[in-house]
Tab-separated table of C-alpha atoms in Angstrom:
chain	number	residue	atom	x	y	z
A	1	MET	CA	-0.023	-0.194	-0.112
A	2	GLN	CA	1.156	3.676	-0.660
A	3	ILE	CA	1.056	6.833	1.912
A	4	VAL	CA	0.756	9.590	0.412
A	5	ASN	CA	1.922	11.912	2.496
A	6	VAL	CA	1.325	15.385	3.031
A	7	LEU	CA	1.525	16.532	6.110
A	8	SER	CA	5.231	18.178	5.483
A	9	HIS	CA	3.145	21.079	3.436
A	10	GLY	CA	1.535	21.762	6.675
A	11	PRO	CA	-2.135	23.154	5.775
A	12	VAL	CA	-3.365	22.397	2.045
A	13	ASP	CA	-5.699	24.500	-0.329
A	14	TYR	CA	-8.882	21.766	-0.244
A	15	MET	CA	-9.404	21.999	-4.447
A	16	SER	CA	-5.657	20.655	-4.841
A	17	ILE	CA	-6.032	17.958	-2.058
A	18	ASP	CA	-9.464	17.084	-3.543
A	19	HIS	CA	-7.913	16.798	-7.535
A	20	LEU	CA	-5.809	14.752	-6.050
A	21	GLN	CA	-7.209	12.522	-4.245
A	22	ARG	CA	-9.252	12.357	-7.841
A	23	TYR	CA	-6.231	11.698	-9.886
A	24	LEU	CA	-5.451	8.647	-7.616
A	25	HIS	CA	-8.767	7.413	-7.828
A	26	HIS	CA	-8.696	6.931	-11.905
A	27	GLU	CA	-5.126	5.102	-11.796
A	28	VAL	CA	-5.872	2.690	-8.350
A	29	ALA	CA	-9.607	2.276	-10.270
A	30	ALA	CA	-7.599	0.727	-13.479
A	31	GLN	CA	-5.388	-0.735	-11.430
A	32	ARG	CA	-2.036	1.616	-12.714
A	33	MET	CA	-1.510	3.019	-9.354
A	34	PRO	CA	-1.361	0.929	-5.972
A	35	ASP	CA	-3.567	1.842	-2.685
A	36	SER	CA	-2.813	4.363	-1.844
A	37	LEU	CA	-3.642	6.668	2.564
A	38	VAL	CA	-3.344	10.085	1.302
A	39	VAL	CA	-2.660	11.611	4.538
A	40	TRP	CA	-3.080	15.204	5.499
A	41	GLU	CA	-4.308	18.355	6.801
A	42	SER	CA	-6.941	21.221	5.527
A	43	ARG	CA	-6.858	24.481	5.359
A	44	ALA	CA	-9.828	26.397	6.599
A	45	THR	CA	-12.582	24.588	4.965
A	46	TYR	CA	-16.241	22.984	4.807
A	47	THR	CA	-17.327	20.561	2.810
A	48	ALA	CA	-21.198	20.341	1.360
A	49	GLY	CA	-22.491	17.464	1.004
A	50	ARG	CA	-25.863	16.241	-0.862
A	51	ARG	CA	-28.216	16.217	1.826
A	52	THR	CA	-27.615	20.507	2.691
A	53	GLU	CA	-29.874	23.568	2.090
A	54	ASP	CA	-28.735	26.971	1.507
A	55	GLN	CA	-29.462	27.206	5.355
A	56	ASP	CA	-27.029	25.428	6.313
A	57	ILE	CA	-24.602	27.282	5.054
A	58	PRO	CA	-22.713	29.707	7.558
A	59	ASP	CA	-22.480	33.174	7.587
A	60	THR	CA	-18.653	33.577	7.019
A	61	HIS	CA	-15.523	33.814	4.817
A	62	VAL	CA	-14.468	30.325	5.104
A	63	PRO	CA	-14.387	28.578	1.861
A	64	VAL	CA	-17.423	26.096	1.423
A	65	ILE	CA	-16.793	23.539	-1.387
A	66	ARG	CA	-19.675	21.648	-2.348
A	67	MET	CA	-19.054	17.585	-2.731
A	68	ASP	CA	-20.285	14.980	-4.190
A	69	ARG	CA	-20.550	12.701	-0.406
A	70	GLY	CA	-23.849	12.000	1.478
A	71	GLY	CA	-24.747	14.010	4.319
A	72	SER	CA	-24.662	18.314	5.188
A	73	VAL	CA	-22.132	20.246	5.920
A	74	THR	CA	-19.054	20.513	8.097
A	75	TYR	CA	-15.592	22.032	8.808
A	76	HIS	CA	-12.031	21.279	8.086
A	77	GLY	CA	-8.587	22.902	8.709
A	78	PRO	CA	-5.858	23.476	10.266
A	79	GLY	CA	-5.256	20.508	13.567
A	80	GLN	CA	-7.092	17.906	11.900
A	81	LEU	CA	-5.628	14.692	10.515
A	82	VAL	CA	-7.787	13.936	7.483
A	83	VAL	CA	-6.910	10.397	5.390
A	84	TYR	CA	-8.454	8.843	2.553
A	85	PRO	CA	-8.482	5.478	1.644
A	86	ILE	CA	-7.977	5.197	-2.262
A	87	VAL	CA	-8.143	1.615	-2.939
A	88	LYS	CA	-9.699	-0.652	-5.248
A	89	VAL	CA	-11.883	-2.744	-3.443
A	90	ARG	CA	-12.729	-6.948	-4.268
A	91	PRO	CA	-16.731	-7.953	-4.879
A	92	PRO	CA	-19.109	-7.812	-3.090
A	93	LYS	CA	-18.087	-4.237	-2.174
A	94	ASP	CA	-19.893	-3.247	1.327
A	95	VAL	CA	-19.417	0.307	1.834
A	96	VAL	CA	-20.908	-0.091	5.270
A	97	ALA	CA	-17.962	-2.959	6.627
A	98	PHE	CA	-15.897	-0.520	4.952
A	99	VAL	CA	-16.249	2.156	6.927
A	100	ARG	CA	-17.191	0.279	9.995
A	101	ASN	CA	-13.501	-0.909	10.544
A	102	THR	CA	-12.071	1.901	9.243
A	103	GLU	CA	-13.739	2.999	13.023
A	104	LEU	CA	-12.384	0.255	14.691
A	105	ALA	CA	-8.556	1.490	13.123
A	106	VAL	CA	-9.039	5.045	14.622
A	107	ILE	CA	-10.398	3.336	18.197
A	108	ASP	CA	-7.513	1.076	17.659
A	109	ALA	CA	-5.038	3.802	17.034
A	110	LEU	CA	-6.469	6.626	19.760
A	111	GLY	CA	-5.930	3.499	22.516
A	112	ALA	CA	-2.607	4.474	21.841
A	113	TYR	CA	-3.606	7.665	23.956
A	114	GLY	CA	-5.018	5.579	26.628
A	115	LEU	CA	-8.455	7.153	24.931
A	116	ASP	CA	-11.354	5.336	25.192
A	117	SER	CA	-13.589	6.055	21.978
A	118	HIS	CA	-16.571	3.801	20.485
A	119	GLN	CA	-18.353	2.983	17.276
A	120	VAL	CA	-22.527	4.243	17.763
A	121	GLU	CA	-25.204	1.874	16.577
A	122	GLY	CA	-26.243	4.094	12.942
A	123	ARG	CA	-24.315	6.798	13.432
A	124	SER	CA	-20.622	6.861	11.463
A	125	GLY	CA	-17.871	7.530	12.710
A	126	VAL	CA	-15.873	7.467	16.020
A	127	TRP	CA	-17.497	9.021	19.255
A	128	ILE	CA	-16.403	9.747	23.462
A	129	LEU	CA	-19.063	8.608	25.054
A	130	GLU	CA	-18.662	9.288	28.964
A	131	PRO	CA	-22.195	9.643	31.706
A	132	GLY	CA	-23.742	12.810	31.551
A	133	LYS	CA	-22.508	14.473	29.473
A	134	GLN	CA	-23.031	14.871	25.340
A	135	ASP	CA	-21.977	12.569	22.502
A	136	ARG	CA	-19.037	13.985	21.026
A	137	LYS	CA	-17.633	12.884	17.906
A	138	ILE	CA	-14.034	12.943	17.626
A	139	CYS	CA	-13.159	11.834	13.833
A	140	ALA	CA	-16.218	12.552	11.049
A	141	ILE	CA	-16.307	9.346	8.038
A	142	GLY	CA	-17.460	9.435	4.528
A	143	ILE	CA	-16.938	6.586	2.188
A	144	LYS	CA	-18.102	6.511	-1.994
A	145	PHE	CA	-17.767	3.849	-3.690
A	146	ALA	CA	-16.497	4.451	-7.208
A	147	ASP	CA	-16.071	2.521	-10.372
A	148	ASP	CA	-14.962	-0.513	-7.709
A	149	ALA	CA	-12.002	1.991	-5.634
A	150	THR	CA	-13.171	3.798	-2.556
A	151	MET	CA	-12.061	7.729	-2.610
A	152	HIS	CA	-12.995	10.260	0.779
A	153	GLY	CA	-12.339	9.253	4.797
A	154	LEU	CA	-11.651	10.343	7.803
A	155	ALA	CA	-11.629	13.704	9.818
A	156	LEU	CA	-9.874	12.998	13.401
A	157	ASN	CA	-9.647	16.076	15.647
A	158	VAL	CA	-6.161	16.307	17.238
A	159	THR	CA	-5.246	19.881	18.074
A	160	THR	CA	-8.539	21.325	15.471
A	161	ASN	CA	-9.965	24.784	16.406
A	162	LEU	CA	-13.771	22.943	17.783
A	163	ASP	CA	-15.632	26.618	17.789
A	164	GLU	CA	-15.902	26.287	13.962
A	165	PHE	CA	-18.388	23.846	13.684
A	166	MET	CA	-20.195	26.074	16.489
A	167	ARG	CA	-21.210	27.033	13.192
A	168	VAL	CA	-22.943	24.477	11.770
A	169	ILE	CA	-24.540	22.000	12.802
A	170	PRO	CA	-21.531	18.696	11.519
A	171	CYS	CA	-23.035	16.620	9.753
A	172	GLY	CA	-26.648	17.072	9.532
A	173	ILE	CA	-26.712	15.696	13.509
A	174	GLN	CA	-28.020	18.332	16.215
A	175	ASP	CA	-27.951	15.973	19.744
A	176	ALA	CA	-24.657	15.747	19.194
A	177	GLY	CA	-20.903	17.993	20.013
A	178	VAL	CA	-17.551	17.551	18.828
A	179	ALA	CA	-14.304	16.933	20.614
A	180	SER	CA	-10.402	16.622	19.260
A	181	LEU	CA	-7.760	14.840	21.038
A	182	GLN	CA	-6.496	18.352	22.728
A	183	SER	CA	-9.639	19.021	24.368
A	184	LEU	CA	-9.797	16.119	26.471
A	185	GLY	CA	-6.681	16.916	27.302
A	186	ILE	CA	-4.350	15.152	25.318
A	187	THR	CA	-0.850	16.535	23.666
A	188	THR	CA	-0.420	15.027	20.042
A	189	THR	CA	0.806	16.305	17.040
A	190	LEU	CA	-0.720	15.354	13.387
A	191	ASP	CA	2.588	13.242	12.716
A	192	ALA	CA	2.536	11.592	15.190
A	193	VAL	CA	-1.136	10.039	15.086
A	194	ALA	CA	-0.689	9.429	12.041
A	195	THR	CA	2.340	6.960	12.419
A	196	ILE	CA	-0.145	5.118	15.069
A	197	LEU	CA	-2.848	5.582	12.876
A	198	ILE	CA	-1.124	4.258	8.947
A	199	PRO	CA	-0.287	1.423	10.298
A	200	HIS	CA	-4.324	0.519	11.713
A	201	LEU	CA	-5.326	0.639	8.613
A	202	ALA	CA	-3.814	-1.097	6.473
A	203	ARG	CA	-5.144	-3.606	8.056
A	204	VAL	CA	-8.236	-3.496	8.518
A	205	TYR	CA	-8.090	-1.918	4.602
A	206	GLN	CA	-7.158	-5.982	4.142
A	207	GLN	CA	-10.252	-7.896	3.980
A	208	PHE	CA	-11.227	-6.192	1.382
A	209	LEU	CA	-7.981	-5.029	-1.303
A	210	LEU	CA	-8.414	-6.468	-4.641
A	211	ARG	CA	-5.440	-6.657	-3.826
A	212	PRO	CA	-4.121	-7.472	-0.925
A	213	SER	CA	-0.571	-6.016	0.264
A	214	GLU	CA	0.432	-5.684	3.936
A	215	GLU	CA	3.748	-3.621	2.812
A	216	LEU	CA	3.799	0.134	3.178
A	217	VAL	CA	5.585	2.139	0.685
A	218	PHE	CA	5.987	5.912	1.325
A	219	ALA	CA	5.974	7.562	-2.342
A	220	ASP	CA	6.983	11.122	-3.166
A	221	ALA	CA	4.302	13.584	-2.642
A	222	ASP	CA	5.859	16.388	-4.565
A	223	VAL	CA	5.584	14.026	-7.614
A	224	LEU	CA	1.595	13.335	-7.311
A	225	LEU	CA	1.321	17.023	-7.124
A	226	GLU	CA	2.736	17.531	-10.191
A	227	GLN	CA	2.185	13.751	-11.950
A	228	MET	CA	-1.728	15.059	-11.464
A	229	ARG	CA	-2.210	18.941	-13.550
A	230	SER	CA	-1.952	17.104	-16.047
A	231	TYR	CA	-4.824	15.195	-14.980
A	232	ARG	CA	-8.443	16.513	-16.209
A	233	PRO	CA	-11.678	14.725	-14.673
A	234	ASP	CA	-14.686	13.325	-16.433
A	235	SER	CA	-16.835	15.919	-15.372
A	236	GLN	CA	-16.512	19.186	-14.070
A	237	ALA	CA	-19.686	17.839	-11.411
A	238	ALA	CA	-17.264	15.170	-9.720
A	239	THR	CA	-14.797	17.548	-8.850
A	240	GLY	CA	-15.517	19.827	-6.261
A	241	THR	CA	-17.190	23.337	-6.581
A	242	ARG	CA	-17.382	26.317	-4.501
A	243	TRP	CA	-20.819	26.525	-3.175
A	244	GLU	CA	-23.588	28.557	-4.833
A	245	PRO	CA	-27.185	29.195	-3.004
A	246	LYS	CA	-29.603	26.927	-4.661
A	247	LEU	CA	-31.938	30.154	-6.580
A	248	GLN	CA	-28.536	30.823	-7.883
A	249	ARG	CA	-27.760	27.885	-9.826
A	250	MET	CA	-30.804	27.316	-11.117
A	251	ALA	CA	-31.362	30.561	-12.740
A	252	PRO	CA	-31.034	30.993	-16.418
A	253	ALA	CA	-27.061	32.350	-17.175
A	254	PRO	CA	-27.622	35.529	-18.853
A	255	THR	CA	-27.614	36.479	-22.801
A	256	ALA	CA	-25.588	38.599	-24.129
A	257	SER	CA	-26.711	42.124	-25.041
A	258	LEU	CA	-25.778	43.945	-28.336
A	259	GLU	CA	-26.229	47.282	-27.129
């Protein structure tokens, strides 16, 4: 499995990594490139899934990107470890099992910090459950299967500014909060968490892979970022676009005037 670690670049533009993941997905789906884990940190961005309504969008200077995933709007930003598994899966394709095993890998990794985290029936992600307190999500997970390969992934709050989540209802869940390792009193870095998490993810994904391989190979992220520049997706609608209100998206295009 190929590890594409972009953390050394610091927080990067969301659309740049979205372009990278779609390039890798195109290559992995065609079996021209090994299964990959993209590890990165985003600049402050809100992403809007297919269930997002105009009233869900925060009034903020932070960019809002419309994405081809399920769910509503959520936040990505500095201090959040994002991992995109881009792997070719064998039949039968079971996205629920893939998500559940991703959750288990995160739970095992957080256990290295002595943290007790959980799955919650009927809800994706990894949760902090404490008696008498609101359930809090520490890791959001959203996976998409396309052309027998996965895309999108997980976002684990390490030192994330949780105030940014207060502008929205994360993933459309109204009766829960958010947490980070920092808010739970754990001091660490994204690099340290990634070092622990990556082997757990690689291990649980083996059962789903069309081409299982336990070897971890660290790719040159800069080379791949350069290669992706020549990749043009089949449809612009599939690449992620800036959010526009629905009325604006539905309005007819302006006509040219001869005056």
